[in-house]
C-alpha positions as YAML, in Angstrom:
chain: A
units: angstrom
residues:
- id: 1
  name: UNK
  ca: [137.65, 94.31, -67.22]
- id: 2
  name: UNK
  ca: [138.37, 92.14, -64.33]
- id: 3
  name: UNK
  ca: [135.82, 89.06, -63.71]
- id: 4
  name: UNK
  ca: [134.12, 86.90, -61.24]
- id: 5
  name: UNK
  ca: [133.50, 82.83, -62.34]
- id: 6
  name: UNK
  ca: [130.73, 81.38, -60.01]
- id: 7
  name: UNK
  ca: [131.62, 77.68, -60.66]
- id: 8
  name: UNK
  ca: [128.54, 76.63, -58.84]
- id: 9
  name: UNK
  ca: [126.12, 76.92, -55.64]
- id: 10
  name: UNK
  ca: [126.83, 74.25, -53.77]
- id: 11
  name: UNK
  ca: [128.43, 74.75, -50.98]
- id: 12
  name: UNK
  ca: [129.20, 72.06, -47.85]
- id: 13
  name: UNK
  ca: [129.00, 75.67, -45.57]
- id: 14
  name: UNK
  ca: [126.10, 76.15, -44.15]
- id: 15
  name: UNK
  ca: [126.25, 79.79, -43.41]
- id: 16
  name: UNK
  ca: [122.95, 82.96, -41.41]
- id: 17
  name: UNK
  ca: [124.31, 85.49, -43.69]
- id: 18
  name: UNK
  ca: [123.43, 83.03, -47.02]
- id: 19
  name: UNK
  ca: [121.31, 80.10, -48.24]
- id: 20
  name: UNK
  ca: [122.41, 78.98, -50.82]
- id: 21
  name: UNK
  ca: [124.04, 75.55, -49.49]
- id: 22
  name: UNK
  ca: [119.92, 75.51, -49.59]
- id: 23
  name: UNK
  ca: [119.67, 75.53, -53.41]
- id: 24
  name: UNK
  ca: [122.43, 74.11, -55.54]
- id: 25
  name: UNK
  ca: [122.66, 73.70, -58.35]
- id: 26
  name: UNK
  ca: [122.84, 70.02, -60.07]
- id: 27
  name: UNK
  ca: [126.56, 68.81, -61.10]
- id: 28
  name: UNK
  ca: [124.94, 68.42, -64.96]
- id: 29
  name: UNK
  ca: [123.87, 72.14, -65.38]
- id: 30
  name: UNK
  ca: [127.13, 73.16, -63.96]
- id: 31
  name: UNK
  ca: [129.03, 74.82, -67.76]
- id: 32
  name: UNK
  ca: [131.48, 72.94, -68.77]
- id: 33
  name: UNK
  ca: [135.27, 74.46, -68.28]
- id: 34
  name: UNK
  ca: [135.62, 74.02, -72.02]
- id: 35
  name: UNK
  ca: [132.77, 77.30, -72.35]
- id: 36
  name: UNK
  ca: [135.19, 79.44, -70.88]
- id: 37
  name: UNK
  ca: [137.42, 79.99, -73.29]
- id: 38
  name: UNK
  ca: [135.05, 82.29, -74.66]
- id: 39
  name: UNK
  ca: [136.33, 84.62, -72.44]
- id: 40
  name: UNK
  ca: [138.26, 87.67, -72.99]
- id: 41
  name: UNK
  ca: [141.09, 88.68, -71.42]
- id: 42
  name: UNK
  ca: [141.02, 90.68, -68.24]
- id: 43
  name: UNK
  ca: [143.47, 91.69, -65.19]
- id: 44
  name: UNK
  ca: [141.90, 89.12, -62.87]
- id: 45
  name: UNK
  ca: [139.91, 86.51, -62.30]
- id: 46
  name: UNK
  ca: [137.66, 84.88, -58.80]
- id: 47
  name: UNK
  ca: [135.85, 82.01, -58.30]
- id: 48
  name: UNK
  ca: [133.68, 82.45, -56.14]
- id: 49
  name: UNK
  ca: [130.83, 80.31, -55.50]
- id: 50
  name: UNK
  ca: [129.10, 78.29, -52.90]
- id: 51
  name: UNK
  ca: [132.81, 76.71, -52.72]
- id: 52
  name: UNK
  ca: [134.69, 76.11, -55.81]
- id: 53
  name: UNK
  ca: [136.38, 73.21, -54.59]
- id: 54
  name: UNK
  ca: [133.31, 70.80, -55.41]
- id: 55
  name: UNK
  ca: [134.00, 70.45, -58.16]
- id: 56
  name: UNK
  ca: [136.26, 67.55, -59.72]
- id: 57
  name: UNK
  ca: [136.95, 70.06, -62.42]
- id: 58
  name: UNK
  ca: [138.23, 72.92, -60.95]
- id: 59
  name: UNK
  ca: [141.84, 71.87, -61.89]
- id: 60
  name: UNK
  ca: [140.64, 72.15, -66.08]
- id: 61
  name: UNK
  ca: [139.23, 75.24, -65.32]
- id: 62
  name: UNK
  ca: [142.17, 76.81, -63.83]
- id: 63
  name: UNK
  ca: [143.77, 75.70, -66.40]
- id: 64
  name: UNK
  ca: [141.87, 77.82, -69.17]
- id: 65
  name: UNK
  ca: [141.85, 80.33, -67.17]
- id: 66
  name: UNK
  ca: [145.44, 81.01, -66.64]
- id: 67
  name: UNK
  ca: [145.39, 81.73, -70.64]
- id: 68
  name: UNK
  ca: [143.13, 84.74, -70.30]
- id: 69
  name: UNK
  ca: [144.86, 86.53, -67.36]
- id: 70
  name: UNK
  ca: [148.11, 86.32, -65.02]
- id: 71
  name: UNK
  ca: [145.88, 86.34, -62.22]
- id: 72
  name: UNK
  ca: [143.13, 83.85, -60.64]
- id: 73
  name: UNK
  ca: [142.51, 83.77, -56.93]
- id: 74
  name: UNK
  ca: [140.39, 81.43, -55.70]
- id: 75
  name: UNK
  ca: [137.41, 82.73, -52.78]
- id: 76
  name: UNK
  ca: [136.43, 79.29, -50.27]
- id: 77
  name: UNK
  ca: [135.47, 78.30, -47.52]
- id: 78
  name: UNK
  ca: [138.58, 75.51, -47.11]
- id: 79
  name: UNK
  ca: [136.88, 72.86, -45.65]
- id: 80
  name: UNK
  ca: [137.98, 70.64, -48.70]
- id: 81
  name: UNK
  ca: [141.78, 70.97, -47.28]
- id: 82
  name: UNK
  ca: [143.33, 68.48, -48.91]
- id: 83
  name: UNK
  ca: [142.33, 69.64, -53.02]
- id: 84
  name: UNK
  ca: [142.64, 73.30, -51.98]
- id: 85
  name: UNK
  ca: [146.35, 71.95, -51.13]
- id: 86
  name: UNK
  ca: [146.38, 70.15, -54.44]
- id: 87
  name: UNK
  ca: [145.58, 73.36, -57.06]
- id: 88
  name: UNK
  ca: [148.28, 75.04, -54.61]
- id: 89
  name: UNK
  ca: [151.03, 72.53, -56.12]
- id: 90
  name: UNK
  ca: [149.21, 72.59, -59.68]
- id: 91
  name: UNK
  ca: [149.17, 75.99, -59.28]
- id: 92
  name: UNK
  ca: [152.43, 77.96, -58.14]
- id: 93
  name: UNK
  ca: [150.90, 81.21, -59.50]
- id: 94
  name: UNK
  ca: [147.94, 80.54, -58.18]
- id: 95
  name: UNK
  ca: [145.83, 82.92, -54.58]
- id: 96
  name: UNK
  ca: [143.73, 81.94, -52.51]
- id: 97
  name: UNK
  ca: [141.06, 83.90, -49.71]
- id: 98
  name: UNK
  ca: [140.58, 81.97, -47.31]
- id: 99
  name: UNK
  ca: [135.93, 82.82, -46.01]
- id: 100
  name: UNK
  ca: [136.65, 82.96, -41.74]
- id: 101
  name: UNK
  ca: [133.74, 85.38, -40.50]
- id: 102
  name: UNK
  ca: [135.08, 85.90, -36.47]
- id: 103
  name: UNK
  ca: [137.51, 83.64, -34.32]
- id: 104
  name: UNK
  ca: [136.51, 80.26, -33.98]
- id: 105
  name: UNK
  ca: [134.04, 80.00, -32.11]
- id: 106
  name: UNK
  ca: [131.37, 82.80, -33.60]
- id: 107
  name: UNK
  ca: [133.51, 81.16, -36.68]
- id: 108
  name: UNK
  ca: [131.30, 78.24, -36.22]
- id: 109
  name: UNK
  ca: [128.53, 79.46, -35.19]
- id: 110
  name: UNK
  ca: [128.15, 82.17, -38.43]
- id: 111
  name: UNK
  ca: [129.79, 79.45, -41.17]
- id: 112
  name: UNK
  ca: [127.28, 76.45, -39.25]
- id: 113
  name: UNK
  ca: [129.89, 73.77, -39.18]
- id: 114
  name: UNK
  ca: [131.90, 72.75, -36.57]
- id: 115
  name: UNK
  ca: [135.21, 72.79, -37.08]
- id: 116
  name: UNK
  ca: [135.28, 75.75, -39.79]
- id: 117
  name: UNK
  ca: [137.68, 77.87, -38.31]
- id: 118
  name: UNK
  ca: [139.94, 75.53, -37.71]
- id: 119
  name: UNK
  ca: [140.19, 74.07, -41.25]
- id: 120
  name: UNK
  ca: [140.56, 77.41, -42.61]
- id: 121
  name: UNK
  ca: [143.49, 77.94, -40.60]
- id: 122
  name: UNK
  ca: [144.91, 75.51, -41.29]
- id: 123
  name: UNK
  ca: [144.29, 75.50, -44.39]
- id: 124
  name: UNK
  ca: [146.12, 79.52, -44.32]
- id: 125
  name: UNK
  ca: [149.57, 77.34, -42.62]
- id: 126
  name: UNK
  ca: [149.35, 75.30, -44.77]
- id: 127
  name: UNK
  ca: [149.44, 77.38, -48.01]
- id: 128
  name: UNK
  ca: [151.83, 79.47, -46.48]
- id: 129
  name: UNK
  ca: [154.42, 76.52, -45.12]
- id: 130
  name: UNK
  ca: [154.44, 75.72, -48.83]
- id: 131
  name: UNK
  ca: [155.99, 79.28, -50.23]
- id: 132
  name: UNK
  ca: [152.61, 79.50, -52.15]
- id: 133
  name: UNK
  ca: [152.28, 84.14, -51.73]
- id: 134
  name: UNK
  ca: [149.23, 85.18, -52.49]
- id: 135
  name: UNK
  ca: [147.21, 84.50, -50.09]
- id: 136
  name: UNK
  ca: [144.82, 85.96, -47.68]
- id: 137
  name: UNK
  ca: [141.55, 86.15, -45.47]
- id: 138
  name: UNK
  ca: [138.50, 87.57, -45.06]
- id: 139
  name: UNK
  ca: [135.62, 89.17, -42.85]
- id: 140
  name: UNK
  ca: [131.67, 88.98, -44.33]
- id: 141
  name: UNK
  ca: [131.16, 91.38, -40.98]
- id: 142
  name: UNK
  ca: [127.01, 91.34, -39.82]
- id: 143
  name: UNK
  ca: [125.71, 92.64, -36.21]
- id: 144
  name: UNK
  ca: [127.80, 89.94, -33.97]
- id: 145
  name: UNK
  ca: [131.00, 90.00, -35.25]
- id: 146
  name: UNK
  ca: [132.60, 93.36, -35.85]
- id: 147
  name: UNK
  ca: [135.13, 93.05, -33.10]
- id: 148
  name: UNK
  ca: [136.48, 89.77, -33.63]
- id: 149
  name: UNK
  ca: [136.77, 91.52, -37.44]
- id: 150
  name: UNK
  ca: [139.93, 93.40, -35.22]
- id: 151
  name: UNK
  ca: [141.36, 90.45, -33.65]
- id: 152
  name: UNK
  ca: [141.05, 88.58, -37.74]
- id: 153
  name: UNK
  ca: [143.34, 91.80, -38.82]
- id: 154
  name: UNK
  ca: [146.18, 91.43, -36.13]
- id: 155
  name: UNK
  ca: [146.30, 88.22, -37.84]
- id: 156
  name: UNK
  ca: [147.46, 88.65, -40.98]
- id: 157
  name: UNK
  ca: [149.63, 90.77, -39.80]
- id: 158
  name: UNK
  ca: [150.71, 87.68, -37.97]
- id: 159
  name: UNK
  ca: [150.63, 85.76, -40.65]
- id: 160
  name: UNK
  ca: [151.42, 88.42, -43.58]
- id: 161
  name: UNK
  ca: [148.32, 87.47, -45.62]
- id: 162
  name: UNK
  ca: [146.52, 89.43, -47.20]
- id: 163
  name: UNK
  ca: [143.35, 91.06, -45.37]
- id: 164
  name: UNK
  ca: [139.68, 91.94, -47.04]
- id: 165
  name: UNK
  ca: [136.38, 93.08, -45.61]
- id: 166
  name: UNK
  ca: [132.72, 93.43, -46.57]
- id: 167
  name: UNK
  ca: [128.83, 94.51, -44.48]
- id: 168
  name: UNK
  ca: [126.74, 91.60, -45.35]
- id: 169
  name: UNK
  ca: [124.45, 92.32, -47.67]
- id: 170
  name: UNK
  ca: [121.26, 90.23, -49.79]
- id: 171
  name: UNK
  ca: [121.66, 88.47, -52.99]
- id: 172
  name: UNK
  ca: [119.39, 87.38, -55.64]
- id: 173
  name: UNK
  ca: [122.22, 83.10, -54.79]
- id: 174
  name: UNK
  ca: [121.59, 84.20, -51.03]
- id: 175
  name: UNK
  ca: [117.83, 83.67, -51.54]
- id: 176
  name: UNK
  ca: [117.72, 86.49, -48.35]
- id: 177
  name: UNK
  ca: [116.34, 89.56, -47.73]
- id: 178
  name: UNK
  ca: [117.04, 90.87, -44.29]
- id: 179
  name: UNK
  ca: [120.52, 90.73, -44.03]
- id: 180
  name: UNK
  ca: [120.52, 94.09, -42.84]
- id: 181
  name: UNK
  ca: [122.77, 96.14, -39.92]
- id: 182
  name: UNK
  ca: [121.74, 97.06, -36.80]
- id: 183
  name: UNK
  ca: [124.21, 98.18, -34.42]
- id: 184
  name: UNK
  ca: [125.65, 100.74, -37.09]
- id: 185
  name: UNK
  ca: [126.96, 102.89, -33.95]
- id: 186
  name: UNK
  ca: [129.43, 99.20, -32.60]
- id: 187
  name: UNK
  ca: [130.15, 98.38, -35.87]
- id: 188
  name: UNK
  ca: [130.90, 101.41, -37.73]
- id: 189
  name: UNK
  ca: [133.69, 102.18, -34.99]
- id: 190
  name: UNK
  ca: [135.13, 98.90, -35.22]
- id: 191
  name: UNK
  ca: [135.62, 99.68, -38.75]
- id: 192
  name: UNK
  ca: [136.75, 103.24, -37.55]
- id: 193
  name: UNK
  ca: [140.47, 101.42, -35.40]
- id: 194
  name: UNK
  ca: [141.55, 99.08, -39.00]
- id: 195
  name: UNK
  ca: [140.53, 102.22, -40.58]
- id: 196
  name: UNK
  ca: [143.09, 103.83, -38.22]
- id: 197
  name: UNK
  ca: [145.09, 100.26, -38.02]
- id: 198
  name: UNK
  ca: [145.48, 99.80, -41.68]
- id: 199
  name: UNK
  ca: [147.22, 104.08, -42.19]
- id: 200
  name: UNK
  ca: [150.05, 102.91, -39.69]
- id: 201
  name: UNK
  ca: [151.01, 100.66, -42.01]
- id: 202
  name: UNK
  ca: [154.29, 102.02, -44.27]
- id: 203
  name: UNK
  ca: [152.91, 99.71, -47.41]
- id: 204
  name: UNK
  ca: [150.59, 102.74, -49.30]
- id: 205
  name: UNK
  ca: [148.32, 100.01, -50.47]
- id: 206
  name: UNK
  ca: [146.45, 99.45, -46.93]
- id: 207
  name: UNK
  ca: [145.78, 103.54, -47.60]
- id: 208
  name: UNK
  ca: [143.48, 102.95, -50.46]
- id: 209
  name: UNK
  ca: [141.78, 99.83, -48.35]
- id: 210
  name: UNK
  ca: [141.31, 102.07, -45.23]
- id: 211
  name: UNK
  ca: [139.29, 104.36, -47.74]
- id: 212
  name: UNK
  ca: [137.29, 101.13, -49.20]
- id: 213
  name: UNK
  ca: [136.64, 100.63, -45.64]
- id: 214
  name: UNK
  ca: [135.29, 103.94, -45.43]
- id: 215
  name: UNK
  ca: [133.15, 102.82, -48.32]
- id: 216
  name: UNK
  ca: [131.58, 99.98, -46.10]
- id: 217
  name: UNK
  ca: [130.78, 102.50, -43.40]
- id: 218
  name: UNK
  ca: [129.42, 104.85, -45.58]
- id: 219
  name: UNK
  ca: [127.67, 101.53, -46.80]
- id: 220
  name: UNK
  ca: [126.50, 101.14, -43.73]
- id: 221
  name: UNK
  ca: [124.39, 104.23, -43.33]
- id: 222
  name: UNK
  ca: [122.80, 103.60, -46.13]
- id: 223
  name: UNK
  ca: [124.62, 106.60, -47.83]
- id: 224
  name: UNK
  ca: [125.12, 107.15, -51.83]
- id: 225
  name: UNK
  ca: [127.92, 105.53, -53.44]
- id: 226
  name: UNK
  ca: [131.46, 106.91, -53.14]
- id: 227
  name: UNK
  ca: [132.73, 106.54, -56.52]
- id: 228
  name: UNK
  ca: [129.57, 105.30, -59.30]
- id: 229
  name: UNK
  ca: [128.53, 101.60, -59.92]
- id: 230
  name: UNK
  ca: [130.18, 100.92, -62.88]
- id: 231
  name: UNK
  ca: [129.65, 96.48, -62.84]
- id: 232
  name: UNK
  ca: [128.60, 95.56, -66.40]
- id: 233
  name: UNK
  ca: [131.23, 97.87, -67.08]
- id: 234
  name: UNK
  ca: [134.65, 97.59, -65.31]
- id: 235
  name: UNK
  ca: [134.07, 93.96, -64.29]
- id: 236
  name: UNK
  ca: [131.73, 91.12, -65.35]
- id: 237
  name: UNK
  ca: [130.08, 87.60, -63.53]
- id: 238
  name: UNK
  ca: [130.03, 83.82, -64.89]
- id: 239
  name: UNK
  ca: [127.11, 82.12, -62.84]
- id: 240
  name: UNK
  ca: [127.17, 78.12, -62.64]
- id: 241
  name: UNK
  ca: [125.03, 78.38, -65.93]
- id: 242
  name: UNK
  ca: [126.85, 80.50, -68.59]
- id: 243
  name: UNK
  ca: [125.01, 83.24, -68.10]
- id: 244
  name: UNK
  ca: [126.84, 87.12, -68.23]
- id: 245
  name: UNK
  ca: [125.85, 89.24, -64.87]
- id: 246
  name: UNK
  ca: [126.89, 92.87, -64.50]
- id: 247
  name: UNK
  ca: [126.88, 91.92, -60.90]
- id: 248
  name: UNK
  ca: [126.53, 89.06, -57.46]
- id: 249
  name: UNK
  ca: [124.71, 91.91, -56.31]
- id: 250
  name: UNK
  ca: [121.39, 92.22, -57.89]
- id: 251
  name: UNK
  ca: [117.96, 90.73, -55.49]
- id: 252
  name: UNK
  ca: [114.79, 89.98, -57.50]
- id: 253
  name: UNK
  ca: [112.20, 92.18, -55.11]
- id: 254
  name: UNK
  ca: [114.70, 95.13, -57.34]
- id: 255
  name: UNK
  ca: [115.10, 93.82, -60.74]
- id: 256
  name: UNK
  ca: [117.26, 91.17, -61.89]
- id: 257
  name: UNK
  ca: [118.94, 90.71, -65.32]
- id: 258
  name: UNK
  ca: [121.58, 89.17, -68.03]
- id: 259
  name: UNK
  ca: [123.44, 90.56, -70.44]
- id: 260
  name: UNK
  ca: [122.93, 86.60, -72.08]
- id: 261
  name: UNK
  ca: [124.29, 83.90, -72.75]
- id: 262
  name: UNK
  ca: [128.02, 81.89, -73.21]
- id: 263
  name: UNK
  ca: [126.04, 79.02, -74.37]
- id: 264
  name: UNK
  ca: [124.39, 81.11, -77.39]
- id: 265
  name: UNK
  ca: [127.19, 82.72, -78.45]
- id: 266
  name: UNK
  ca: [130.70, 81.87, -80.61]
- id: 267
  name: UNK
  ca: [132.03, 84.76, -78.24]
- id: 268
  name: UNK
  ca: [132.09, 86.44, -75.65]
- id: 269
  name: UNK
  ca: [132.00, 90.08, -77.11]
- id: 270
  name: UNK
  ca: [129.18, 89.11, -78.98]
- id: 271
  name: UNK
  ca: [127.08, 89.42, -75.59]
- id: 272
  name: UNK
  ca: [129.47, 92.52, -74.41]
- id: 273
  name: UNK
  ca: [128.63, 94.44, -77.20]
- id: 274
  name: UNK
  ca: [125.31, 93.38, -77.91]
- id: 275
  name: UNK
  ca: [121.86, 95.78, -77.40]
- id: 276
  name: UNK
  ca: [121.16, 93.71, -74.15]
- id: 277
  name: UNK
  ca: [124.56, 94.56, -72.77]
- id: 278
  name: UNK
  ca: [123.72, 97.84, -73.55]
- id: 279
  name: UNK
  ca: [119.90, 97.42, -71.61]
- id: 280
  name: UNK
  ca: [121.47, 95.82, -68.14]
- id: 281
  name: UNK
  ca: [123.92, 98.53, -67.91]
- id: 282
  name: UNK
  ca: [121.72, 101.08, -67.86]
- id: 283
  name: UNK
  ca: [120.06, 99.11, -65.20]
- id: 284
  name: UNK
  ca: [122.56, 99.61, -63.10]
- id: 285
  name: UNK
  ca: [122.78, 103.42, -63.47]
- id: 286
  name: UNK
  ca: [118.88, 103.03, -62.12]
- id: 287
  name: UNK
  ca: [119.82, 100.54, -59.42]
- id: 288
  name: UNK
  ca: [118.11, 101.83, -56.41]
- id: 289
  name: UNK
  ca: [120.99, 99.77, -54.04]
- id: 290
  name: UNK
  ca: [124.34, 100.99, -52.43]
- id: 291
  name: UNK
  ca: [126.13, 98.20, -52.82]
- id: 292
  name: UNK
  ca: [129.67, 98.79, -52.18]
- id: 293
  name: UNK
  ca: [132.13, 95.35, -52.09]
- id: 294
  name: UNK
  ca: [135.79, 94.93, -53.75]
- id: 295
  name: UNK
  ca: [134.24, 92.96, -56.60]
- id: 296
  name: UNK
  ca: [132.59, 96.29, -57.58]
- id: 297
  name: UNK
  ca: [134.88, 98.86, -55.66]
- id: 298
  name: UNK
  ca: [138.95, 98.15, -56.65]
- id: 299
  name: UNK
  ca: [137.51, 98.29, -60.24]
- id: 300
  name: UNK
  ca: [135.72, 101.89, -60.33]
- id: 301
  name: UNK
  ca: [138.91, 103.19, -57.41]
- id: 302
  name: UNK
  ca: [141.38, 102.18, -59.95]
- id: 303
  name: UNK
  ca: [139.42, 104.62, -62.45]
- id: 304
  name: UNK
  ca: [138.75, 107.19, -60.49]
- id: 305
  name: UNK
  ca: [142.05, 106.79, -58.40]
- id: 306
  name: UNK
  ca: [142.21, 110.89, -59.11]
- id: 307
  name: UNK
  ca: [139.19, 111.15, -56.84]
- id: 308
  name: UNK
  ca: [140.42, 108.01, -54.70]
- id: 309
  name: UNK
  ca: [144.61, 109.60, -53.77]
- id: 310
  name: UNK
  ca: [144.08, 112.84, -52.51]
- id: 311
  name: UNK
  ca: [141.68, 111.10, -49.56]
- id: 312
  name: UNK
  ca: [144.27, 108.81, -48.96]
- id: 313
  name: UNK
  ca: [146.96, 111.33, -49.37]
- id: 314
  name: UNK
  ca: [146.36, 113.34, -47.08]
- id: 315
  name: UNK
  ca: [144.33, 111.00, -44.90]
- id: 316
  name: UNK
  ca: [147.80, 109.53, -44.78]
- id: 317
  name: UNK
  ca: [149.57, 112.41, -42.97]
- id: 318
  name: UNK
  ca: [146.72, 113.72, -40.67]
- id: 319
  name: UNK
  ca: [147.45, 110.07, -39.19]
- id: 320
  name: UNK
  ca: [150.79, 110.84, -39.52]
- id: 321
  name: UNK
  ca: [150.32, 113.63, -37.25]
- id: 322
  name: UNK
  ca: [149.11, 112.05, -34.48]
- id: 323
  name: UNK
  ca: [145.14, 112.69, -36.19]
- id: 324
  name: UNK
  ca: [142.80, 109.71, -36.60]
- id: 325
  name: UNK
  ca: [140.41, 109.24, -39.04]
- id: 326
  name: UNK
  ca: [136.23, 109.10, -38.44]
- id: 327
  name: UNK
  ca: [133.57, 108.36, -39.83]
- id: 328
  name: UNK
  ca: [133.09, 111.96, -40.96]
- id: 329
  name: UNK
  ca: [136.35, 112.20, -42.57]
- id: 330
  name: UNK
  ca: [134.27, 110.63, -45.56]
- id: 331
  name: UNK
  ca: [135.44, 110.79, -48.81]
- id: 332
  name: UNK
  ca: [134.09, 113.45, -51.26]
- id: 333
  name: UNK
  ca: [132.12, 112.13, -54.66]
- id: 334
  name: UNK
  ca: [133.50, 112.75, -57.56]
...
């Protein structure tokens, strides 16, 4: 089971695809680090926001989380460079994912803060220089930056960093409902190029990333998910108020619900095994959205490896024989 902890909705960025910065949490409302002692053991915790590094007590949160898992990764804009480097020094095993929405001009345009790309790149280079091993960056592809995705992939290769992708979407905490990819042919073509480049690599992890990106193409097309959504079963989110959520892709116009609040129980499992949690899981099964994001897709890819691995191996062999993978090479559904 994997977890994501949304430590705050405060954020210094002003992204065009997310209005969370217009609806920040107040510091006094946000959960205290000690609340996370109620969490169970999990395989991974992603710290996210908002911008996680705005929290002055983030080091206390991380210290507690490392008692619950062997791997903690922060998703950050890299805006607060010194805070990132201080955390890297204090927690050598801490992972970092820097959000970049394109090359310099496009990133700063989409993220609404001049100099954002430069700061993000300096953080990546600084973390690499400091010997941090678990580092990478990711792009959320929208209508105007999919070509930059290929350039950023090349940068990731040169820096020996992990590279993550997503297609922009709507969510309750984005406070937006108009994130829709309209130039589908162009965006899908760029994802096809990325998939073929991933299949060129030697590491099997990259081949499975090719599968994930086929799922992104599938999502852009508006088709049903390649694998079932098991949000709230294979993973969960904690929001800044301590609510336990199945995912962060819910929308009020479709549905929104919580399993419970950590402040109200002595132990996380009191929520996890409750009738309310069962009710929320049923809503997940009936969810009209077909989200495909790494936080909810990765756990089910591991669970349904018998369905994923054959496509990965077949596509790798096909690519070795000089045949490209395109959007018509969609993996079968279970």
